[in-house]
């Protein structure tokens, strides 16, 4: 989340940052499904996962040593791309991002595979990740502020070193995992194709795209927005602005997300996956509107408590639904498709739209406009989901958006598991 502020400090215009944040997630369209398919097909999930972590730990601190180009002169925003220093920085950041994409999709798949039939407890596992995010971001923000005292610009070396240390620890822990990868269905491609022909699954991927668009505004532009508030309205906040930014993520994770993660199994069982998207979009609309009227960066912290219902609820609905309908041995592929929709299409297009709006309209006005868009998305999603629900025949004792996965079974293991559940 610190990338946009790092890039702007290095002299990259906001419009170019928006383009970068648009192009980078596009790699998700290829990397995530490909990672899932390859590791499903050749049973190498753990090896690829560990390799991505280790390489990421090596590359992360190298970002600090890439050349600075703050002194470069250019008349148009896109002229920054003419300098070789820009491309060295971008290449390093891009390689790191690609490695993160591979590890991200595989860690969710491995977690769900370990849980087996107890997938409703996936949220509790994610709660541990939220704790890590919450603690690390405020730690990084405070360390950067401390290390940059009396400096003209913030020095992000502590952030890179902390990231490297955590990744090494991640590698050591992950290497202890047992390798119990499910067998791949012989009709793997046929099973995936059958799932994608289902209207409910197609609509689910569309909602994942919208969730990604809305999340892009927060992931890539929240810190820029906080800095804008400080620069325009409260310059006295600037000496500890990184701490405020880090604290915002801490509140998102520790207070906003963890309760939702812990209760996710119960919540999704009661309301269903599609209703979870509806609630998420409605709260995104309110959250964005609050951003548009806030003037003090400190007030942003109270809004971050809604992150559990906005981002977390939609993300959990997406991950768990993909695991629910995946044929045996195809879990990684389905998680990759969700990642493609959320990250590759949603985050990418959202970053482009947000970058253009921030450049042309400013941060507060941009959040006001996207709040109206989110509300319209909520109304459309709610209407379409209700229509699909009426067209479907829900099974007895099932949540409104669920139906049997029997039609998705493409190998004997699926039919055996289904018969046991029934």
Coordinates of C-alpha atoms in Angstrom, one line a residue:
X1 CA 0.0 0.0 0.0
X2 CA 3.0 2.3 0.4
X3 CA 3.9 1.9 -3.3
X4 CA 1.9 5.0 -4.6
X5 CA 3.6 7.3 -2.0
X6 CA 7.0 5.8 -2.7
X7 CA 6.5 6.4 -6.4
X8 CA 5.2 9.9 -6.0
X9 CA 8.2 10.8 -3.7
X10 CA 10.5 9.5 -6.4
X11 CA 9.0 12.0 -8.8
X12 CA 6.4 9.9 -10.7
X13 CA 3.2 11.9 -11.5
X14 CA -0.1 10.6 -10.1
X15 CA -1.4 9.9 -13.7
X16 CA 1.6 7.6 -14.3
X17 CA 1.1 6.0 -11.0
X18 CA -2.4 5.3 -12.0
X19 CA -1.2 3.7 -15.3
X20 CA 1.3 1.6 -13.4
X21 CA -1.3 0.4 -10.9
X22 CA -3.5 -0.4 -13.9
X23 CA -0.9 -2.4 -15.9
X24 CA 0.5 -4.3 -13.0
X25 CA -2.7 -6.1 -11.9
X26 CA -3.3 -7.1 -15.5
X27 CA -0.6 -9.7 -15.0
X28 CA -3.1 -11.4 -12.6
X29 CA -5.1 -12.4 -15.7
X30 CA -2.3 -14.7 -16.7
X31 CA -0.2 -15.4 -13.6
X32 CA -3.0 -16.5 -11.2
X33 CA -4.9 -18.9 -13.4
X34 CA -1.6 -20.2 -14.8
X35 CA -0.1 -20.7 -11.4
X36 CA -3.2 -22.6 -10.3
X37 CA -3.3 -24.7 -13.4
X38 CA 0.4 -25.6 -13.5
X39 CA 0.5 -26.6 -9.8
X40 CA -2.7 -28.5 -10.1
X41 CA -1.5 -30.3 -13.2
X42 CA 2.0 -31.2 -12.1
X43 CA 1.5 -31.4 -8.3
X44 CA 4.2 -28.9 -7.5
X45 CA 2.2 -26.4 -5.4
X46 CA 4.5 -26.4 -2.4
X47 CA 7.7 -26.1 -4.4
X48 CA 6.4 -23.1 -6.4
X49 CA 5.0 -21.5 -3.3
X50 CA 8.4 -21.7 -1.5
X51 CA 10.3 -20.5 -4.5
X52 CA 8.1 -17.4 -4.9
X53 CA 8.6 -16.5 -1.2
X54 CA 12.4 -16.9 -1.2
X55 CA 12.9 -14.9 -4.4
X56 CA 10.6 -12.2 -3.1
X57 CA 12.7 -11.9 0.1
X58 CA 15.8 -11.4 -2.1
X59 CA 14.2 -8.8 -4.4
X60 CA 12.3 -6.7 -1.9
X61 CA 15.4 -4.8 -0.4
X62 CA 16.8 -4.2 -3.8
X63 CA 14.0 -1.6 -4.4
X64 CA 15.8 0.7 -2.1
X65 CA 19.0 0.7 -4.2
X66 CA 17.3 1.5 -7.5
X67 CA 18.3 4.9 -8.9
X68 CA 16.3 8.0 -7.9
X69 CA 15.0 10.3 -10.7
X70 CA 13.5 13.1 -8.7
X71 CA 15.8 15.6 -10.4
X72 CA 14.6 14.8 -13.9
X73 CA 12.9 17.5 -15.9
X74 CA 9.9 16.8 -18.1
X75 CA 6.9 18.8 -19.4
X76 CA 4.4 16.0 -19.7
X77 CA 3.6 13.3 -17.2
X78 CA 4.4 10.5 -19.6
X79 CA 7.8 11.9 -20.3
X80 CA 9.1 10.3 -17.1
X81 CA 9.1 7.0 -19.0
X82 CA 11.9 8.2 -21.2
X83 CA 14.5 7.8 -18.4
X84 CA 16.3 4.5 -17.8
X85 CA 16.1 5.1 -14.0
X86 CA 12.3 4.8 -14.2
X87 CA 12.5 1.4 -16.0
X88 CA 15.0 0.0 -13.5
X89 CA 12.7 0.9 -10.7
X90 CA 9.6 -0.5 -12.5
X91 CA 11.3 -3.7 -13.4
X92 CA 12.3 -4.4 -9.8
X93 CA 8.9 -3.6 -8.5
X94 CA 7.2 -5.6 -11.2
X95 CA 9.2 -8.8 -10.6
X96 CA 8.4 -8.5 -6.9
X97 CA 4.7 -8.1 -7.7
X98 CA 4.7 -11.2 -10.0
X99 CA 6.2 -13.3 -7.3
X100 CA 3.7 -12.0 -4.8
X101 CA 0.8 -13.0 -7.2
X102 CA 2.1 -16.5 -7.4
X103 CA 2.4 -16.9 -3.7
X104 CA -0.9 -15.2 -2.9
X105 CA -3.0 -17.5 -5.0
X106 CA -1.2 -20.6 -3.8
X107 CA -1.3 -19.8 -0.1
X108 CA -5.1 -19.6 -0.3
X109 CA -5.3 -22.8 -2.2
X110 CA -3.0 -24.6 0.3
X111 CA -5.0 -23.3 3.2
X112 CA -8.3 -24.5 1.8
X113 CA -6.9 -27.8 1.0
X114 CA -5.5 -28.3 4.5
X115 CA -9.0 -27.4 5.9
X116 CA -10.6 -30.0 3.7
X117 CA -14.4 -30.2 4.5
X118 CA -13.9 -27.6 7.2
X119 CA -13.7 -24.7 4.7
X120 CA -16.1 -22.5 6.8
X121 CA -13.1 -21.9 9.1
X122 CA -11.1 -20.3 6.3
X123 CA -11.9 -16.9 7.8
X124 CA -10.3 -17.8 11.0
X125 CA -7.1 -18.6 9.2
X126 CA -7.3 -15.3 7.4
X127 CA -7.7 -13.6 10.7
X128 CA -4.1 -14.5 11.4
X129 CA -3.1 -12.7 8.2
X130 CA -5.1 -9.6 9.3
X131 CA -3.2 -9.5 12.5
X132 CA 0.1 -9.7 10.6
X133 CA -1.0 -6.9 8.3
X134 CA -2.3 -4.8 11.1
X135 CA 0.9 -5.1 13.2
X136 CA 3.4 -4.8 10.4
X137 CA 1.9 -1.7 8.7
X138 CA 1.9 0.5 11.8
X139 CA 5.4 -0.9 12.6
X140 CA 6.7 0.0 9.2
X141 CA 5.0 3.4 9.2
X142 CA 6.4 4.3 12.6
X143 CA 9.9 3.0 11.7
X144 CA 9.9 5.0 8.4
X145 CA 8.9 8.2 10.3
X146 CA 11.6 7.6 13.0
X147 CA 14.3 6.8 10.4
X148 CA 13.3 9.9 8.4
X149 CA 13.4 12.5 11.2
X150 CA 14.6 15.9 9.9
X151 CA 15.0 14.4 6.4
X152 CA 13.5 16.2 3.4
X153 CA 11.9 13.0 2.1
X154 CA 10.8 9.8 3.8
X155 CA 13.4 7.0 3.8
X156 CA 11.7 3.6 3.2
X157 CA 14.8 1.4 4.0
X158 CA 13.2 0.1 7.3
X159 CA 10.1 -1.0 5.3
X160 CA 12.2 -3.0 2.8
X161 CA 14.2 -4.7 5.6
X162 CA 11.2 -5.5 7.7
X163 CA 9.5 -7.0 4.6
X164 CA 12.6 -9.1 3.9
X165 CA 12.7 -10.4 7.5
X166 CA 9.1 -11.4 7.4
X167 CA 9.4 -13.1 4.1
X168 CA 12.3 -15.2 5.4
X169 CA 10.3 -16.2 8.4
X170 CA 7.4 -17.0 6.1
X171 CA 9.6 -19.3 4.0
X172 CA 10.9 -21.1 7.1
X173 CA 7.3 -21.7 8.4
X174 CA 5.9 -22.7 5.0
X175 CA 8.7 -25.2 4.4
X176 CA 7.3 -27.2 7.3
X177 CA 4.0 -27.8 5.6
X178 CA 3.2 -31.4 4.6
X179 CA 2.5 -31.8 0.9
X180 CA -0.9 -33.3 0.6
X181 CA -2.2 -32.1 -2.8
X182 CA -5.5 -33.5 -4.1
X183 CA -5.5 -35.7 -7.2
X184 CA -6.3 -34.0 -10.4
X185 CA -9.5 -34.9 -12.2
X186 CA -8.9 -36.6 -15.5
X187 CA -11.6 -34.3 -17.0
X188 CA -10.2 -31.2 -15.4
X189 CA -10.8 -28.9 -18.4
X190 CA -14.3 -30.3 -18.9
X191 CA -15.1 -29.6 -15.2
X192 CA -13.9 -26.1 -15.3
X193 CA -15.8 -25.4 -18.5
X194 CA -19.0 -26.8 -17.0
X195 CA -18.7 -24.5 -14.0
X196 CA -18.0 -21.4 -16.2
X197 CA -21.2 -22.1 -18.2
X198 CA -23.3 -21.7 -15.0
X199 CA -25.0 -18.3 -14.9
X200 CA -24.5 -18.0 -11.2
X201 CA -20.7 -18.5 -11.4
X202 CA -20.5 -16.0 -14.3
X203 CA -22.3 -13.4 -12.3
X204 CA -20.1 -14.2 -9.3
X205 CA -17.0 -13.4 -11.4
X206 CA -18.6 -10.1 -12.5
X207 CA -19.2 -9.1 -8.9
X208 CA -15.6 -10.0 -8.1
X209 CA -14.6 -7.6 -10.8
X210 CA -16.6 -4.8 -9.2
X211 CA -15.2 -5.7 -5.7
X212 CA -11.8 -5.3 -7.2
X213 CA -12.5 -1.9 -8.8
X214 CA -13.7 -0.5 -5.4
X215 CA -10.8 -2.1 -3.5
X216 CA -8.3 -0.5 -5.9
X217 CA -9.4 3.0 -4.7
X218 CA -8.4 2.0 -1.2
X219 CA -5.4 -0.2 -1.9
X220 CA -3.6 2.1 -4.3
X221 CA -5.0 5.6 -3.5
X222 CA -5.9 5.8 0.2
X223 CA -2.4 6.8 1.3
X224 CA -2.3 9.5 -1.4
X225 CA -5.6 10.8 -0.3
X226 CA -4.4 10.9 3.4
X227 CA -1.3 12.8 2.3
X228 CA -3.5 15.2 0.2
X229 CA -5.7 16.0 3.3
X230 CA -2.5 16.7 5.3
X231 CA -1.0 18.9 2.6
X232 CA -4.2 20.9 2.0
X233 CA -5.9 21.1 5.4
X234 CA -3.6 19.9 8.2
X235 CA 0.1 20.3 7.5
X236 CA 0.9 19.8 11.1
X237 CA 0.1 16.1 10.5
X238 CA 2.9 15.7 8.0
X239 CA 5.8 14.8 10.4
X240 CA 4.0 11.6 11.4
X241 CA 1.9 11.0 8.3
X242 CA 3.4 7.5 7.7
X243 CA 2.4 6.5 11.2
X244 CA -1.2 7.6 10.4
X245 CA -1.1 5.7 7.2
X246 CA 0.2 2.6 8.9
X247 CA -2.4 3.0 11.7
X248 CA -5.2 3.2 9.1
X249 CA -4.3 -0.3 7.9
X250 CA -3.9 -1.6 11.4
X251 CA -7.4 -0.5 12.2
X252 CA -8.6 -2.0 8.9
X253 CA -7.1 -5.4 9.9
X254 CA -7.2 -5.7 13.6
X255 CA -10.6 -4.2 14.3
X256 CA -12.3 -4.1 11.0
X257 CA -11.4 -7.5 9.5
X258 CA -10.8 -9.9 12.3
X259 CA -14.4 -10.1 13.6
X260 CA -15.6 -10.8 10.1
X261 CA -13.0 -13.4 9.5
X262 CA -13.8 -15.2 12.7
X263 CA -17.6 -15.1 12.1
X264 CA -17.3 -15.6 8.3
X265 CA -18.5 -19.2 8.4
X266 CA -21.6 -18.3 10.3
X267 CA -22.3 -15.1 8.2
X268 CA -21.9 -16.8 4.8
X269 CA -24.1 -19.7 5.9
X270 CA -26.8 -17.3 7.1
X271 CA -26.8 -14.8 4.2
X272 CA -25.2 -16.6 1.3
X273 CA -22.3 -15.5 -0.9
X274 CA -24.3 -13.2 -3.3
X275 CA -25.9 -11.3 -0.4
X276 CA -22.4 -10.8 1.0
X277 CA -21.5 -9.0 -2.2
X278 CA -24.6 -6.8 -1.9
X279 CA -23.8 -5.7 1.6
X280 CA -20.2 -5.1 0.6
X281 CA -21.2 -2.8 -2.3
X282 CA -23.6 -0.8 -0.1
X283 CA -21.0 -0.2 2.6
X284 CA -18.4 0.7 -0.1
X285 CA -20.7 3.5 -1.2
X286 CA -21.0 4.8 2.3
X287 CA -17.3 4.5 3.0
X288 CA -16.4 6.4 -0.2
X289 CA -18.8 9.2 0.5
X290 CA -17.4 9.6 4.0
X291 CA -13.9 10.0 2.4
X292 CA -15.3 12.8 0.2
X293 CA -16.4 15.0 3.2
X294 CA -13.5 14.4 5.6
X295 CA -10.8 17.1 6.0
X296 CA -8.6 15.8 8.8
X297 CA -6.4 12.7 8.1
X298 CA -7.1 11.5 11.7
X299 CA -10.8 11.2 10.9
X300 CA -10.0 8.8 8.2
X301 CA -9.0 6.3 10.9
X302 CA -12.6 5.9 12.1
X303 CA -13.8 5.1 8.6
X304 CA -11.3 2.3 8.3
X305 CA -13.3 0.2 10.8
X306 CA -15.7 -0.5 7.9
X307 CA -13.1 -2.5 6.0
X308 CA -14.3 -5.7 7.4
X309 CA -17.7 -5.4 5.8
X310 CA -16.5 -3.7 2.6
X311 CA -13.4 -5.6 1.4
X312 CA -13.3 -8.6 3.7
X313 CA -16.9 -9.8 3.3
X314 CA -16.7 -9.6 -0.5
X315 CA -13.2 -11.3 -0.6
X316 CA -14.2 -14.1 1.7
X317 CA -17.4 -14.7 -0.4
X318 CA -15.3 -14.9 -3.5
X319 CA -12.7 -17.3 -2.1
X320 CA -15.1 -19.6 -0.4
X321 CA -17.5 -19.8 -3.3
X322 CA -14.6 -20.7 -5.6
X323 CA -13.6 -23.5 -3.2
X324 CA -17.2 -24.6 -3.0
X325 CA -17.8 -25.2 -6.7
X326 CA -14.3 -26.4 -7.6
X327 CA -14.1 -30.0 -9.0
X328 CA -11.6 -32.3 -7.2
X329 CA -8.0 -31.3 -8.0
X330 CA -9.0 -28.0 -9.6
X331 CA -9.0 -25.8 -6.5
X332 CA -5.9 -23.9 -7.6
X333 CA -7.4 -23.2 -11.0
X334 CA -10.7 -21.9 -9.6
X335 CA -8.9 -19.7 -7.1
X336 CA -6.8 -18.4 -10.0
X337 CA -9.9 -17.5 -11.9
X338 CA -11.3 -15.6 -8.9
X339 CA -7.9 -13.8 -8.6
X340 CA -8.0 -13.0 -12.3
X341 CA -11.4 -11.4 -11.9
X342 CA -10.7 -9.5 -8.7
X343 CA -7.1 -8.5 -9.2
X344 CA -6.5 -8.8 -12.9
X345 CA -9.6 -7.1 -14.2
X346 CA -11.0 -5.3 -11.1
X347 CA -8.0 -3.9 -9.4
X348 CA -6.4 -3.1 -12.8
X349 CA -9.4 -1.2 -14.2
X350 CA -10.1 0.4 -10.9
X351 CA -6.6 1.7 -10.7
X352 CA -6.8 3.3 -14.1
X353 CA -10.1 5.0 -13.4
X354 CA -8.9 6.2 -10.0
X355 CA -5.7 7.5 -11.4
X356 CA -7.4 9.5 -14.1
X357 CA -10.0 10.8 -11.6
X358 CA -7.4 11.8 -9.0
X359 CA -5.4 13.6 -11.6
X360 CA -8.4 15.5 -13.0
X361 CA -10.7 15.9 -10.1
X362 CA -8.6 15.6 -6.9
X363 CA -8.9 12.9 -4.3
X364 CA -12.1 14.0 -2.4
X365 CA -14.1 14.6 -5.5
X366 CA -13.0 11.2 -6.9
X367 CA -14.3 9.4 -3.8
X368 CA -17.6 11.2 -4.0
X369 CA -18.2 10.1 -7.6
X370 CA -17.2 6.5 -6.9
X371 CA -19.5 6.4 -4.0
X372 CA -22.4 7.0 -6.4
X373 CA -21.1 4.3 -8.7
X374 CA -20.8 1.8 -5.8
X375 CA -24.4 2.5 -4.8
X376 CA -25.6 1.8 -8.4
X377 CA -23.6 -1.4 -8.4
X378 CA -25.3 -2.4 -5.2
X379 CA -28.8 -1.9 -6.7
X380 CA -27.9 -3.8 -9.9
X381 CA -26.1 -6.6 -8.0
X382 CA -29.0 -7.0 -5.6
X383 CA -31.6 -7.1 -8.4
X384 CA -29.6 -9.6 -10.6
X385 CA -28.9 -11.9 -7.7
X386 CA -32.6 -12.0 -6.7
X387 CA -33.6 -12.7 -10.3
X388 CA -31.1 -15.6 -10.5
X389 CA -32.3 -16.9 -7.2
X390 CA -35.8 -17.0 -8.4
X391 CA -34.8 -18.8 -11.6
X392 CA -32.9 -21.4 -9.6
X393 CA -34.3 -24.1 -7.4
X394 CA -32.6 -23.9 -4.1
X395 CA -32.0 -27.2 -2.3
X396 CA -33.7 -27.9 1.0
X397 CA -32.0 -26.2 4.0
X398 CA -29.6 -24.3 1.7
X399 CA -28.9 -20.6 1.8
X400 CA -30.6 -18.5 -0.8
X401 CA -27.6 -18.4 -3.2
X402 CA -26.6 -22.0 -2.9
X403 CA -27.5 -25.1 -4.9
X404 CA -26.1 -28.5 -5.1
X405 CA -22.7 -28.9 -6.5
X406 CA -23.6 -32.4 -7.8
X407 CA -23.8 -31.1 -11.4
X408 CA -20.2 -29.9 -11.1
X409 CA -18.8 -33.3 -10.0
X410 CA -16.4 -34.4 -12.7
X411 CA -14.6 -37.3 -10.9
X412 CA -15.5 -40.1 -8.5
X413 CA -14.1 -38.2 -5.5
X414 CA -16.7 -35.5 -6.0
X415 CA -19.6 -37.9 -6.1
X416 CA -18.4 -39.8 -3.0
X417 CA -18.0 -36.6 -1.0
X418 CA -21.4 -35.4 -2.2
X419 CA -23.1 -38.6 -1.2
X420 CA -21.5 -38.5 2.2
X421 CA -22.8 -34.9 2.7
X422 CA -26.3 -36.0 1.7

